[in-house]
Every structure is written in C-alpha cells, then in structure tokens.
mmCIF file of C-alpha atoms and ligand atoms in Angstrom:
data_model
loop_
_atom_site.group_PDB
_atom_site.id
_atom_site.type_symbol
_atom_site.label_atom_id
_atom_site.label_comp_id
_atom_site.label_asym_id
_atom_site.label_seq_id
_atom_site.Cartn_x
_atom_site.Cartn_y
_atom_site.Cartn_z
ATOM 1 C CA UNK F 1 -58.870 -17.136 37.994
ATOM 2 C CA UNK F 2 -57.245 -16.705 34.418
ATOM 3 C CA UNK F 3 -53.397 -15.432 34.643
ATOM 4 C CA UNK F 4 -51.622 -13.932 31.841
ATOM 5 C CA UNK F 5 -48.768 -16.151 31.149
ATOM 6 C CA UNK F 6 -47.229 -14.493 28.112
ATOM 7 C CA UNK F 7 -43.820 -13.100 28.420
ATOM 8 C CA UNK F 8 -41.480 -11.458 25.574
ATOM 9 C CA UNK F 9 -38.488 -12.962 27.284
ATOM 10 C CA UNK F 10 -37.935 -15.470 29.791
ATOM 11 C CA UNK F 11 -34.654 -15.351 31.743
ATOM 12 C CA UNK F 12 -33.403 -18.608 33.621
ATOM 13 C CA UNK F 13 -30.887 -17.844 36.297
ATOM 14 C CA UNK F 14 -29.889 -14.303 38.016
ATOM 15 C CA UNK F 15 -25.806 -14.626 37.628
ATOM 16 C CA UNK F 16 -23.736 -12.414 35.902
ATOM 17 C CA UNK F 17 -25.321 -13.541 32.656
ATOM 18 C CA UNK F 18 -28.874 -13.460 33.366
ATOM 19 C CA UNK F 19 -28.658 -10.317 35.679
ATOM 20 C CA UNK F 20 -26.837 -8.574 33.108
ATOM 21 C CA UNK F 21 -29.527 -9.359 30.451
ATOM 22 C CA UNK F 22 -32.246 -8.208 32.706
ATOM 23 C CA UNK F 23 -30.661 -4.944 33.396
ATOM 24 C CA UNK F 24 -30.212 -4.518 29.875
ATOM 25 C CA UNK F 25 -33.894 -5.334 28.627
ATOM 26 C CA UNK F 26 -35.607 -3.426 31.751
ATOM 27 C CA UNK F 27 -35.374 -0.383 29.697
ATOM 28 C CA UNK F 28 -37.185 -1.920 26.846
ATOM 29 C CA UNK F 29 -40.822 -2.030 28.458
ATOM 30 C CA UNK F 30 -40.920 -5.715 27.317
ATOM 31 C CA UNK F 31 -42.753 -8.295 29.672
ATOM 32 C CA UNK F 32 -39.958 -10.248 31.333
ATOM 33 C CA UNK F 33 -39.983 -13.371 33.502
ATOM 34 C CA UNK F 34 -37.035 -14.160 35.686
ATOM 35 C CA UNK F 35 -36.835 -17.775 37.137
ATOM 36 C CA UNK F 36 -34.548 -18.517 39.726
ATOM 37 C CA UNK F 37 -33.726 -21.815 41.122
ATOM 38 C CA UNK F 38 -32.078 -20.684 44.340
ATOM 39 C CA UNK F 39 -32.714 -18.494 47.397
ATOM 40 C CA UNK F 40 -31.236 -15.728 49.049
ATOM 41 C CA UNK F 41 -27.637 -15.865 50.012
ATOM 42 C CA UNK F 42 -27.540 -15.442 53.924
ATOM 43 C CA UNK F 43 -26.007 -12.541 55.329
ATOM 44 C CA UNK F 44 -23.368 -13.686 57.695
ATOM 45 C CA UNK F 45 -19.626 -12.957 58.718
ATOM 46 C CA UNK F 46 -18.692 -15.896 56.646
ATOM 47 C CA UNK F 47 -19.569 -14.005 53.561
ATOM 48 C CA UNK F 48 -16.215 -12.064 54.121
ATOM 49 C CA UNK F 49 -14.145 -15.214 54.752
ATOM 50 C CA UNK F 50 -11.772 -16.237 52.017
ATOM 51 C CA UNK F 51 -11.423 -19.618 54.131
ATOM 52 C CA UNK F 52 -15.268 -20.268 54.041
ATOM 53 C CA UNK F 53 -15.822 -19.142 50.510
ATOM 54 C CA UNK F 54 -12.971 -20.678 48.778
ATOM 55 C CA UNK F 55 -11.433 -23.586 51.031
ATOM 56 C CA UNK F 56 -14.440 -24.869 52.616
ATOM 57 C CA UNK F 57 -16.819 -23.894 49.751
ATOM 58 C CA UNK F 58 -19.405 -22.853 51.862
ATOM 59 C CA UNK F 59 -21.796 -21.598 49.427
ATOM 60 C CA UNK F 60 -21.185 -24.403 46.788
ATOM 61 C CA UNK F 61 -24.002 -26.934 46.211
ATOM 62 C CA UNK F 62 -23.339 -30.327 47.843
ATOM 63 C CA UNK F 63 -24.697 -31.988 44.502
ATOM 64 C CA UNK F 64 -22.624 -34.634 42.781
ATOM 65 C CA UNK F 65 -21.961 -34.067 39.340
ATOM 66 C CA UNK F 66 -20.363 -36.850 36.950
ATOM 67 C CA UNK F 67 -17.519 -36.126 34.445
ATOM 68 C CA UNK F 68 -17.299 -38.095 31.091
ATOM 69 C CA UNK F 69 -15.598 -40.960 32.674
ATOM 70 C CA UNK F 70 -18.419 -41.462 35.318
ATOM 71 C CA UNK F 71 -16.242 -40.231 38.132
ATOM 72 C CA UNK F 72 -18.126 -38.287 40.795
ATOM 73 C CA UNK F 73 -17.309 -34.652 41.740
ATOM 74 C CA UNK F 74 -18.696 -31.891 43.571
ATOM 75 C CA UNK F 75 -18.993 -28.691 41.164
ATOM 76 C CA UNK F 76 -17.662 -25.411 42.255
ATOM 77 C CA UNK F 77 -21.099 -23.669 41.804
ATOM 78 C CA UNK F 78 -23.795 -22.694 43.830
ATOM 79 C CA UNK F 79 -27.536 -21.809 43.510
ATOM 80 C CA UNK F 80 -28.448 -18.235 44.738
ATOM 81 C CA UNK F 81 -30.502 -15.072 43.558
ATOM 82 C CA UNK F 82 -27.413 -13.220 42.121
ATOM 83 C CA UNK F 83 -25.539 -16.515 40.926
ATOM 84 C CA UNK F 84 -22.101 -16.955 41.793
ATOM 85 C CA UNK F 85 -21.464 -13.249 41.469
ATOM 86 C CA UNK F 86 -22.740 -13.183 45.155
ATOM 87 C CA UNK F 87 -19.371 -14.584 46.446
ATOM 88 C CA UNK F 88 -17.233 -13.915 43.399
ATOM 89 C CA UNK F 89 -13.816 -12.338 43.649
ATOM 90 C CA UNK F 90 -14.845 -9.069 41.323
ATOM 91 C CA UNK F 91 -11.810 -9.316 39.264
ATOM 92 C CA UNK F 92 -13.396 -8.686 35.773
ATOM 93 C CA UNK F 93 -10.905 -9.884 33.324
ATOM 94 C CA UNK F 94 -11.418 -10.094 29.589
ATOM 95 C CA UNK F 95 -10.582 -13.444 27.908
ATOM 96 C CA UNK F 96 -7.427 -13.498 25.628
ATOM 97 C CA UNK F 97 -7.540 -13.679 21.898
ATOM 98 C CA UNK F 98 -6.010 -17.192 22.105
ATOM 99 C CA UNK F 99 -8.657 -18.398 24.635
ATOM 100 C CA UNK F 100 -11.172 -18.621 21.492
ATOM 101 C CA UNK F 101 -8.740 -20.956 19.690
ATOM 102 C CA UNK F 102 -8.011 -24.509 20.508
ATOM 103 C CA UNK F 103 -6.345 -24.558 23.905
ATOM 104 C CA UNK F 104 -4.861 -27.895 25.387
ATOM 105 C CA UNK F 105 -5.258 -27.972 29.120
ATOM 106 C CA UNK F 106 -4.081 -30.492 31.375
ATOM 107 C CA UNK F 107 -7.418 -32.156 31.565
ATOM 108 C CA UNK F 108 -8.397 -31.977 28.046
ATOM 109 C CA UNK F 109 -8.767 -29.773 24.797
ATOM 110 C CA UNK F 110 -10.799 -26.606 24.714
ATOM 111 C CA UNK F 111 -12.123 -26.630 21.318
ATOM 112 C CA UNK F 112 -11.775 -23.787 18.964
ATOM 113 C CA UNK F 113 -14.890 -21.203 19.314
ATOM 114 C CA UNK F 114 -16.924 -20.184 16.247
ATOM 115 C CA UNK F 115 -17.050 -16.743 17.696
ATOM 116 C CA UNK F 116 -13.855 -14.904 18.388
ATOM 117 C CA UNK F 117 -12.472 -12.259 20.887
ATOM 118 C CA UNK F 118 -13.266 -9.425 18.126
ATOM 119 C CA UNK F 119 -16.999 -10.269 18.267
ATOM 120 C CA UNK F 120 -17.055 -9.970 22.097
ATOM 121 C CA UNK F 121 -14.757 -6.841 22.332
ATOM 122 C CA UNK F 122 -17.744 -4.321 22.203
ATOM 123 C CA UNK F 123 -19.588 -5.771 24.651
ATOM 124 C CA UNK F 124 -16.471 -6.294 27.181
ATOM 125 C CA UNK F 125 -16.442 -2.354 26.604
ATOM 126 C CA UNK F 126 -19.921 -2.151 27.429
ATOM 127 C CA UNK F 127 -19.508 -4.341 30.518
ATOM 128 C CA UNK F 128 -16.719 -2.673 31.740
ATOM 129 C CA UNK F 129 -18.744 0.657 31.822
ATOM 130 C CA UNK F 130 -21.675 -1.082 33.558
ATOM 131 C CA UNK F 131 -19.624 -2.784 36.099
ATOM 132 C CA UNK F 132 -17.364 0.197 36.838
ATOM 133 C CA UNK F 133 -14.054 -1.906 36.196
ATOM 134 C CA UNK F 134 -10.884 -0.260 37.590
ATOM 135 C CA UNK F 135 -7.582 -1.057 35.564
ATOM 136 C CA UNK F 136 -4.900 0.376 33.565
ATOM 137 C CA UNK F 137 -4.431 -0.996 29.741
ATOM 138 C CA UNK F 138 -0.807 -1.614 28.546
ATOM 139 C CA UNK F 139 0.791 -3.222 31.654
ATOM 140 C CA UNK F 140 -0.080 -6.601 30.918
ATOM 141 C CA UNK F 141 1.685 -8.416 27.870
ATOM 142 C CA UNK F 142 -1.095 -10.789 27.449
ATOM 143 C CA UNK F 143 -3.704 -8.508 27.376
ATOM 144 C CA UNK F 144 -6.167 -8.322 24.254
ATOM 145 C CA UNK F 145 -6.671 -5.186 22.142
ATOM 146 C CA UNK F 146 -9.445 -2.746 23.587
ATOM 147 C CA UNK F 147 -11.347 -0.329 21.860
ATOM 148 C CA UNK F 148 -11.834 1.962 25.051
ATOM 149 C CA UNK F 149 -9.863 2.508 28.184
ATOM 150 C CA UNK F 150 -10.835 1.286 31.634
ATOM 151 C CA UNK F 151 -13.737 3.465 32.890
ATOM 152 C CA UNK F 152 -11.621 3.959 36.049
ATOM 153 C CA UNK F 153 -7.917 4.086 37.225
ATOM 154 C CA UNK F 154 -6.578 1.101 39.097
ATOM 155 C CA UNK F 155 -6.811 0.886 42.689
ATOM 156 C CA UNK F 156 -3.659 0.633 44.969
ATOM 157 C CA UNK F 157 -2.522 -2.875 45.655
ATOM 158 C CA UNK F 158 -2.720 -4.174 49.412
ATOM 159 C CA UNK F 159 1.127 -4.436 50.466
ATOM 160 C CA UNK F 160 1.377 -7.917 50.035
ATOM 161 C CA UNK F 161 -0.158 -7.712 46.755
ATOM 162 C CA UNK F 162 2.270 -5.125 45.902
ATOM 163 C CA UNK F 163 5.259 -7.362 46.634
ATOM 164 C CA UNK F 164 3.814 -10.130 44.476
ATOM 165 C CA UNK F 165 2.985 -7.528 41.667
ATOM 166 C CA UNK F 166 6.825 -6.188 41.872
ATOM 167 C CA UNK F 167 8.129 -9.677 41.627
ATOM 168 C CA UNK F 168 6.030 -10.697 38.896
ATOM 169 C CA UNK F 169 6.915 -7.569 36.972
ATOM 170 C CA UNK F 170 10.568 -8.368 37.349
ATOM 171 C CA UNK F 171 9.984 -11.776 36.131
ATOM 172 C CA UNK F 172 7.975 -10.596 33.195
ATOM 173 C CA UNK F 173 10.459 -8.138 32.285
ATOM 174 C CA UNK F 174 13.242 -10.654 32.217
ATOM 175 C CA UNK F 175 10.968 -13.086 30.342
ATOM 176 C CA UNK F 176 9.960 -10.672 27.559
HETATM 177 C C1 FAD N 201 -15.987 -18.029 44.804
HETATM 178 C C2 FAD N 201 -15.835 -17.621 43.492
HETATM 179 C C3 FAD N 201 -15.154 -16.677 42.907
HETATM 180 C C4 FAD N 201 -14.979 -16.085 41.715
HETATM 181 N N1 FAD N 201 -14.263 -15.289 41.199
HETATM 182 C C5 FAD N 201 -14.408 -14.872 40.151
HETATM 183 C C6 FAD N 201 -13.665 -13.366 39.692
HETATM 184 O O1 FAD N 201 -13.013 -12.943 40.592
HETATM 185 N N2 FAD N 201 -13.565 -12.974 38.426
HETATM 186 C C7 FAD N 201 -14.436 -13.718 37.458
HETATM 187 O O2 FAD N 201 -14.662 -13.129 36.377
HETATM 188 N N3 FAD N 201 -15.227 -14.680 37.907
HETATM 189 C C8 FAD N 201 -15.126 -15.294 39.032
HETATM 190 N N4 FAD N 201 -15.767 -16.459 39.386
HETATM 191 C C9 FAD N 201 -16.485 -16.950 38.528
HETATM 192 C C10 FAD N 201 -18.153 -16.214 38.023
HETATM 193 O O3 FAD N 201 -18.695 -16.112 39.364
HETATM 194 C C11 FAD N 201 -18.852 -16.765 37.219
HETATM 195 O O4 FAD N 201 -18.286 -17.170 35.832
HETATM 196 C C12 FAD N 201 -20.100 -16.172 36.986
HETATM 197 O O5 FAD N 201 -20.936 -15.747 38.015
HETATM 198 C C13 FAD N 201 -21.058 -17.033 35.962
HETATM 199 O O6 FAD N 201 -22.295 -16.122 35.610
HETATM 200 P P1 FAD N 201 -23.367 -16.982 35.104
HETATM 201 O O7 FAD N 201 -24.403 -15.989 35.016
HETATM 202 O O8 FAD N 201 -23.060 -17.827 33.830
HETATM 203 O O9 FAD N 201 -23.904 -18.215 35.840
HETATM 204 P P2 FAD N 201 -24.011 -18.151 37.623
HETATM 205 O O10 FAD N 201 -23.794 -16.866 38.294
HETATM 206 O O11 FAD N 201 -23.776 -19.711 38.061
HETATM 207 O O12 FAD N 201 -25.651 -18.149 37.527
HETATM 208 C C14 FAD N 201 -26.622 -18.990 37.057
HETATM 209 C C15 FAD N 201 -27.911 -18.615 37.862
HETATM 210 O O13 FAD N 201 -28.843 -19.838 37.640
HETATM 211 C C16 FAD N 201 -29.551 -20.238 38.420
HETATM 212 N N5 FAD N 201 -30.051 -21.729 37.860
HETATM 213 C C17 FAD N 201 -29.477 -22.548 37.538
HETATM 214 N N6 FAD N 201 -30.365 -23.761 37.025
HETATM 215 C C18 FAD N 201 -31.532 -23.150 37.118
HETATM 216 C C19 FAD N 201 -32.501 -23.673 36.686
HETATM 217 N N7 FAD N 201 -32.914 -25.026 36.377
HETATM 218 N N8 FAD N 201 -33.642 -23.029 37.109
HETATM 219 C C20 FAD N 201 -33.711 -21.589 37.395
HETATM 220 N N9 FAD N 201 -32.421 -21.181 37.672
HETATM 221 C C21 FAD N 201 -31.492 -21.818 37.574
HETATM 222 C C22 FAD N 201 -28.688 -20.601 39.603
HETATM 223 O O14 FAD N 201 -28.961 -20.663 40.767
HETATM 224 C C23 FAD N 201 -27.633 -19.276 39.318
HETATM 225 O O15 FAD N 201 -28.428 -18.149 39.962
HETATM 226 C C24 FAD N 201 -16.011 -16.906 40.602
HETATM 227 C C25 FAD N 201 -16.671 -17.841 41.178
HETATM 228 C C26 FAD N 201 -16.906 -18.441 42.667
HETATM 229 C C27 FAD N 201 -17.855 -19.550 42.809
#
C-alpha cells in the first residue's frame, strides 16, 4: 500500500526545543512528523524524589559517551517523550548577555556565539508567556535586559529557600 511520506516539517525530539516548535507550528496546518526515540516516562513515586532524579539519576541513559580525551562518562541526559523536561526543575531562566561571549570555565572555553542575547530576547519574552513563568524583574543584579515583565508575580519561597534568599540578598548587597 502506498503511503504519503511527504512532510512540510520533520521535528526530531520532543523536548523543550522540539515540543515548543511543534506547538508553534501546529496552527500552521502544515503536515508535521515528530520523531522521538524514547518511550513514555513511567509514572511512579520516584518521579517526585529529588534523590532519585538528581543524585541516583534514575531517568538518565546508561549510555557511555566519550570526551575529547577519550575518557568515558555517563551523560546527564535521558530519552523520553517530552525529553529532559519530563524531569527538569522548571526554573526557566534567561541566559545572561555575557553567556553569549567567550567564557572560560574550569573545563575549557565556551566560544563566543555568532548570535547574541539581543537576538534571543523577543523569543525569551514569548517563551515566558507560553510557559507561564513567574518572577520579578529588578532583583537580580546579573539579570539581562527584558522587553516585557514576567507574566506572573513570583511564588513565595519555601521557608528554607527564604532563609537562603535572605542570606544571599545580604551577601549581594554587601558585594555590590
Ligand atoms: C534532572 C534535570 C533537571 C533540570 N532542571 C532544569 C531547570 O530547572 N531549568 C532549566 O532551564 N533546565 C533544566 N534542565 C535542563 C533542561 O531539561 C534541558 O536543557 C532541556 O530539556 C533541553 O531541551 P531540548 O529540547 O534541547 O533537549 P531534550 O529535552 O534532551 O530533548 C531531546 C529529545 O530528543 C530525543 N532524541 C534524541 N536523539 C534522538 C534521535 N536520534 N531520534 C529521535 N529522537 C531523539 C530525546 O529522546 C529527547 O526526547 C534539567 C535537566 C535535568 C536532566
């Protein structure tokens, strides 16, 4: 039987990138194929366990990757419908202007990007609307410029987080 294998767009992966693109293109009426190598993340109580998700890396692949020196490591990534966003911490931060410049890290140099923060800014603004991001501009001295306020006011910190926030604020005020 002949099948129609023409697609206007083929999206590989259903993470934050592929998923957002699919959502955006859906209204276009174009014929879109989405390919995903992973299966559905099992629903289980460990989904909610920071120990399992972050420390035991329950949902990360068992694959071995190799760095430029041939040293094996287990990558902090998983293959699931929804990608890593199935287990991510839901802290949707914007990168800083300087992240697009050359940055020297402990493990090497992150080269300068050909595109800059200003190129991304309108898309950050759209993404914050799409993902209902909470926050308050003007508190973080490292935060980049923004064309729109956060769509929602910040949620309250949990008590321990509030203690940390107070301590950091004091520290930052002394520093700046
Ligand atoms: C535990 C954890 C917590 C995190 N917390 C945060 C946070 O709080 N805030 C934040 O901003 N970021 C966080 N991140 C990072 C964030 O989740 C990722 O940056 C983001 O999900 C990347 O999106 P992506 O679409 O680029 O890739 P992914 O989400 O990795 O999606 C890629 C998709 O492609 C699929 N795929 C790969 N190869 C193929 C192939 N050959 N064929 C078909 N499909 C393929 C994969 O299965 C996957 O579904 C966290 C990550 C983890 C693991």
